[in-house]
Amino acid sequence: MPVIDKFTDDIGSVVAQIPDGATLAIGGFGYAGLPLTLCDALCEADRRDLTIVSNNIGGEDRGGGRLAREGRVRKFVGSFPIAPVFTEQLMTGRAEIELLPQGTMVERLRAAGAGIGAFYTATSVKTSLADGTYPSRYDADGHPVAFMAPKETREIDGRLMVLEYALHVDFAFVKAHRADRLGNLQFRLAARNFNPAVAMAAKVAIVETEEFVEVGDIEPDDVHLPGLFVDHVVLSEGAAR
């Protein structure tokens, strides 16, 4: 039987399939597990008007920070919009935000990959993130002009909950420690973080890996994400094949 080979040396052709206006989930917690090579390639491809789903936009020179600095982010969906350049864009009407509690964000991504349409959680109950009063967009003078939608609530076992929907994305950028031709992935320590969830939630998951190995080199118990969820694998910048 022929082997499905998901590895390619041509990063440019892989990233080229991402159009302007796409929704892109990016793994990583700070710089841990952040797919820097793929983010740089996306900038080189000059893609714009992007909705970025990520734990954070941080750093000025790489990753989501570079995407924001170059004006490529139309909307950020995530927990920590800490890059000053993005904050400045948000407060002057050039970008939008959907702020999510960290656990809610990853569970919405996981639900998308697991085929779960929605779920209830107590997180954000009776806060501005749930009652329709948190600003999502500002005008050029920093005045709120749009707000996050209020969330449906329901009492479950005597506790008020809010309804959260699965978070589906068009594409995902993933950083792995090791990958084989089938797309089976192994992550290293805390660099696993959100990477499996963003891959599962995406229509197309693109992985950069520090090490490329042959099928069978990753023991079955060490496969943290099976190749079923992976479409393309490339090497990280500077990695040896």
Tab-separated table of C-alpha atoms in Angstrom:
chain	number	residue	atom	x	y	z
A	1	MET	CA	0.000	0.000	0.000
A	2	PRO	CA	1.353	3.462	-0.847
A	3	VAL	CA	2.195	5.736	2.090
A	4	ILE	CA	0.464	9.105	2.291
A	5	ASP	CA	3.410	11.494	2.475
A	6	LYS	CA	2.412	14.758	4.160
A	7	PHE	CA	5.934	16.165	4.264
A	8	THR	CA	7.041	18.894	1.863
A	9	ASP	CA	10.096	21.134	1.454
A	10	ASP	CA	8.042	23.854	-0.239
A	11	ILE	CA	6.696	25.976	2.620
A	12	GLY	CA	5.646	28.712	0.220
A	13	SER	CA	3.233	26.509	-1.715
A	14	VAL	CA	1.656	25.215	1.499
A	15	VAL	CA	1.079	28.690	2.929
A	16	ALA	CA	-0.114	30.006	-0.461
A	17	GLN	CA	-3.405	28.139	-0.056
A	18	ILE	CA	-4.371	30.489	2.800
A	19	PRO	CA	-6.366	33.370	1.290
A	20	ASP	CA	-6.869	36.911	2.521
A	21	GLY	CA	-9.700	36.991	5.046
A	22	ALA	CA	-9.109	33.448	6.351
A	23	THR	CA	-9.616	32.372	9.953
A	24	LEU	CA	-6.331	30.976	11.262
A	25	ALA	CA	-5.702	29.301	14.625
A	26	ILE	CA	-2.116	29.409	15.889
A	27	GLY	CA	-0.743	27.112	18.580
A	28	GLY	CA	1.652	28.224	21.285
A	29	PHE	CA	1.746	29.775	24.744
A	30	GLY	CA	3.959	32.821	24.459
A	31	TYR	CA	6.890	31.525	22.430
A	32	ALA	CA	6.553	27.941	23.715
A	33	GLY	CA	5.243	25.807	20.875
A	34	LEU	CA	4.774	28.831	18.602
A	35	PRO	CA	5.087	28.012	14.849
A	36	LEU	CA	7.363	30.921	14.008
A	37	THR	CA	8.497	29.609	10.610
A	38	LEU	CA	4.920	29.321	9.360
A	39	CYS	CA	3.954	32.751	10.688
A	40	ASP	CA	6.949	34.305	8.934
A	41	ALA	CA	6.026	32.513	5.693
A	42	LEU	CA	2.488	33.873	5.923
A	43	CYS	CA	3.874	37.400	6.232
A	44	GLU	CA	6.107	36.814	3.229
A	45	ALA	CA	3.020	35.658	1.310
A	46	ASP	CA	1.475	39.067	2.149
A	47	ARG	CA	-1.836	37.731	3.481
A	48	ARG	CA	-4.123	40.274	5.138
A	49	ASP	CA	-7.556	40.771	6.713
A	50	LEU	CA	-6.998	37.685	8.884
A	51	THR	CA	-8.952	36.495	11.903
A	52	ILE	CA	-6.363	35.057	14.293
A	53	VAL	CA	-7.415	32.570	16.971
A	54	SER	CA	-4.657	32.156	19.535
A	55	ASN	CA	-3.963	32.222	23.241
A	56	ASN	CA	-2.104	35.501	22.835
A	57	ILE	CA	-0.728	38.061	20.449
A	58	GLY	CA	2.655	38.757	21.994
A	59	GLY	CA	6.084	39.838	20.884
A	60	GLU	CA	6.738	42.545	18.350
A	61	ASP	CA	8.950	40.760	15.859
A	62	ARG	CA	7.685	37.181	15.436
A	63	GLY	CA	4.468	35.167	15.402
A	64	GLY	CA	1.182	36.951	15.969
A	65	GLY	CA	3.036	40.091	17.003
A	66	ARG	CA	4.606	40.389	13.557
A	67	LEU	CA	1.266	39.712	11.868
A	68	ALA	CA	-0.297	42.517	13.890
A	69	ARG	CA	2.632	44.916	13.402
A	70	GLU	CA	2.357	44.520	9.631
A	71	GLY	CA	-1.394	45.222	9.722
A	72	ARG	CA	-2.492	41.718	8.734
A	73	VAL	CA	-4.889	41.030	11.647
A	74	ARG	CA	-8.492	42.157	11.222
A	75	LYS	CA	-9.749	40.371	14.324
A	76	PHE	CA	-8.174	38.604	17.293
A	77	VAL	CA	-10.020	35.797	19.084
A	78	GLY	CA	-8.245	34.712	22.247
A	79	SER	CA	-7.240	35.426	25.815
A	80	PHE	CA	-4.253	37.780	25.903
A	81	PRO	CA	-4.053	40.637	23.349
A	82	ILE	CA	-0.843	41.827	24.966
A	83	ALA	CA	1.059	43.170	21.951
A	84	PRO	CA	1.041	46.982	22.259
A	85	VAL	CA	0.820	47.344	18.485
A	86	PHE	CA	-2.419	45.346	18.418
A	87	THR	CA	-3.871	47.306	21.352
A	88	GLU	CA	-3.170	50.529	19.487
A	89	GLN	CA	-4.877	49.169	16.362
A	90	LEU	CA	-7.860	47.978	18.405
A	91	MET	CA	-8.351	51.298	20.159
A	92	THR	CA	-8.210	53.251	16.888
A	93	GLY	CA	-10.754	51.165	14.985
A	94	ARG	CA	-8.353	49.202	12.794
A	95	ALA	CA	-8.909	45.792	14.419
A	96	GLU	CA	-11.566	43.874	16.375
A	97	ILE	CA	-11.483	41.507	19.329
A	98	GLU	CA	-13.419	38.599	20.801
A	99	LEU	CA	-11.938	38.104	24.257
A	100	LEU	CA	-12.227	34.557	25.625
A	101	PRO	CA	-11.277	32.973	28.929
A	102	GLN	CA	-8.361	30.653	28.270
A	103	GLY	CA	-10.175	27.444	29.251
A	104	THR	CA	-13.233	28.424	27.244
A	105	MET	CA	-11.114	29.073	24.165
A	106	VAL	CA	-9.369	25.698	24.221
A	107	GLU	CA	-12.614	23.855	24.977
A	108	ARG	CA	-14.356	25.567	22.061
A	109	LEU	CA	-11.523	24.436	19.787
A	110	ARG	CA	-11.594	20.913	21.212
A	111	ALA	CA	-15.370	20.765	20.771
A	112	ALA	CA	-14.984	21.679	17.097
A	113	GLY	CA	-12.570	18.796	16.588
A	114	ALA	CA	-14.729	16.352	18.541
A	115	GLY	CA	-17.958	17.128	16.693
A	116	ILE	CA	-19.603	18.806	19.699
A	117	GLY	CA	-21.750	21.746	18.666
A	118	ALA	CA	-21.840	23.638	21.954
A	119	PHE	CA	-21.457	23.264	25.706
A	120	TYR	CA	-22.337	25.047	28.936
A	121	THR	CA	-19.772	26.487	31.363
A	122	ALA	CA	-19.884	28.636	34.484
A	123	THR	CA	-16.867	30.637	33.309
A	124	SER	CA	-17.747	34.297	32.521
A	125	VAL	CA	-21.240	34.118	34.066
A	126	LYS	CA	-22.411	37.590	35.177
A	127	THR	CA	-19.416	39.337	33.606
A	128	SER	CA	-19.072	41.730	30.680
A	129	LEU	CA	-17.806	38.837	28.551
A	130	ALA	CA	-21.227	37.226	28.758
A	131	ASP	CA	-23.782	40.015	29.191
A	132	GLY	CA	-23.176	41.907	25.950
A	133	THR	CA	-21.289	44.872	27.430
A	134	TYR	CA	-17.686	44.042	26.459
A	135	PRO	CA	-16.499	46.195	23.513
A	136	SER	CA	-15.408	44.322	20.416
A	137	ARG	CA	-14.695	47.329	18.207
A	138	TYR	CA	-13.831	50.987	18.712
A	139	ASP	CA	-13.904	54.048	16.478
A	140	ALA	CA	-10.834	56.112	15.592
A	141	ASP	CA	-11.227	58.122	18.816
A	142	GLY	CA	-11.318	55.074	21.080
A	143	HIS	CA	-15.076	55.004	21.704
A	144	PRO	CA	-16.846	51.602	21.683
A	145	VAL	CA	-19.055	51.122	18.635
A	146	ALA	CA	-19.741	47.357	18.822
A	147	PHE	CA	-19.953	44.776	21.593
A	148	MET	CA	-19.597	41.035	22.003
A	149	ALA	CA	-22.986	39.316	21.743
A	150	PRO	CA	-24.711	38.358	25.000
A	151	LYS	CA	-24.535	34.647	25.757
A	152	GLU	CA	-27.486	32.369	26.371
A	153	THR	CA	-27.714	31.213	29.991
A	154	ARG	CA	-29.206	28.183	31.694
A	155	GLU	CA	-29.314	26.920	35.256
A	156	ILE	CA	-27.803	23.442	35.596
A	157	ASP	CA	-27.754	21.681	38.973
A	158	GLY	CA	-28.518	24.954	40.672
A	159	ARG	CA	-25.662	26.834	38.999
A	160	LEU	CA	-25.973	29.414	36.237
A	161	MET	CA	-24.088	28.546	33.039
A	162	VAL	CA	-23.429	30.267	29.721
A	163	LEU	CA	-23.643	28.569	26.337
A	164	GLU	CA	-20.441	28.464	24.286
A	165	TYR	CA	-20.281	27.256	20.679
A	166	ALA	CA	-17.611	25.134	19.005
A	167	LEU	CA	-14.890	27.268	17.429
A	168	HIS	CA	-14.233	26.061	13.880
A	169	VAL	CA	-11.357	27.578	11.883
A	170	ASP	CA	-10.242	27.433	8.266
A	171	PHE	CA	-6.552	26.777	8.899
A	172	ALA	CA	-4.239	25.995	11.804
A	173	PHE	CA	-0.514	26.523	12.340
A	174	VAL	CA	0.991	23.894	14.641
A	175	LYS	CA	4.481	23.471	16.122
A	176	ALA	CA	5.635	19.888	16.786
A	177	HIS	CA	8.845	18.427	18.171
A	178	ARG	CA	8.816	15.339	15.911
A	179	ALA	CA	6.658	14.346	12.939
A	180	ASP	CA	6.585	11.459	10.472
A	181	ARG	CA	5.402	11.232	6.877
A	182	LEU	CA	1.874	10.271	7.953
A	183	GLY	CA	1.592	13.435	10.013
A	184	ASN	CA	1.780	11.723	13.408
A	185	LEU	CA	3.069	14.277	15.906
A	186	GLN	CA	4.991	14.308	19.146
A	187	PHE	CA	5.234	17.495	21.192
A	188	ARG	CA	7.866	18.424	23.755
A	189	LEU	CA	6.789	19.167	27.327
A	190	ALA	CA	4.772	22.394	27.714
A	191	ALA	CA	5.151	23.196	24.009
A	192	ARG	CA	2.193	20.885	23.442
A	193	ASN	CA	-0.174	23.468	25.031
A	194	PHE	CA	-2.875	24.504	22.496
A	195	ASN	CA	-1.322	22.854	19.441
A	196	PRO	CA	-3.454	19.658	19.370
A	197	ALA	CA	-6.660	21.645	19.866
A	198	VAL	CA	-6.030	24.107	17.027
A	199	ALA	CA	-5.164	21.250	14.669
A	200	MET	CA	-8.358	19.368	15.497
A	201	ALA	CA	-10.528	22.458	14.984
A	202	ALA	CA	-9.157	23.286	11.519
A	203	LYS	CA	-10.236	22.294	8.043
A	204	VAL	CA	-6.543	22.325	7.080
A	205	ALA	CA	-3.794	21.823	9.680
A	206	ILE	CA	-0.252	22.829	8.710
A	207	VAL	CA	2.567	21.652	10.963
A	208	GLU	CA	6.144	22.774	11.330
A	209	THR	CA	8.408	20.306	13.130
A	210	GLU	CA	11.840	20.459	14.693
A	211	GLU	CA	12.616	16.911	13.601
A	212	PHE	CA	11.350	14.801	10.718
A	213	VAL	CA	11.362	11.013	11.265
A	214	GLU	CA	10.235	7.949	9.373
A	215	VAL	CA	6.970	6.117	10.020
A	216	GLY	CA	7.388	3.893	13.071
A	217	ASP	CA	10.097	6.012	14.703
A	218	ILE	CA	7.508	7.537	17.045
A	219	GLU	CA	6.189	4.840	19.356
A	220	PRO	CA	2.364	4.596	19.308
A	221	ASP	CA	2.134	5.677	22.962
A	222	ASP	CA	4.225	8.750	22.137
A	223	VAL	CA	1.934	9.991	19.360
A	224	HIS	CA	0.294	13.044	20.911
A	225	LEU	CA	-1.745	13.877	17.810
A	226	PRO	CA	-2.447	11.317	15.070
A	227	GLY	CA	-1.910	12.170	11.420
A	228	LEU	CA	-5.665	12.047	10.837
A	229	PHE	CA	-5.781	15.691	11.943
A	230	VAL	CA	-2.730	16.831	9.926
A	231	ASP	CA	-2.624	17.883	6.273
A	232	HIS	CA	0.910	19.211	5.698
A	233	VAL	CA	4.257	18.958	7.501
A	234	VAL	CA	7.265	21.242	6.951
A	235	LEU	CA	10.542	21.659	8.806
A	236	SER	CA	11.109	24.583	11.156
A	237	GLU	CA	13.660	27.115	10.022
A	238	GLY	CA	17.146	25.869	10.856
A	239	ALA	CA	16.023	22.305	11.581
A	240	ALA	CA	18.106	19.503	10.090
A	241	ARG	CA	16.341	16.864	8.062
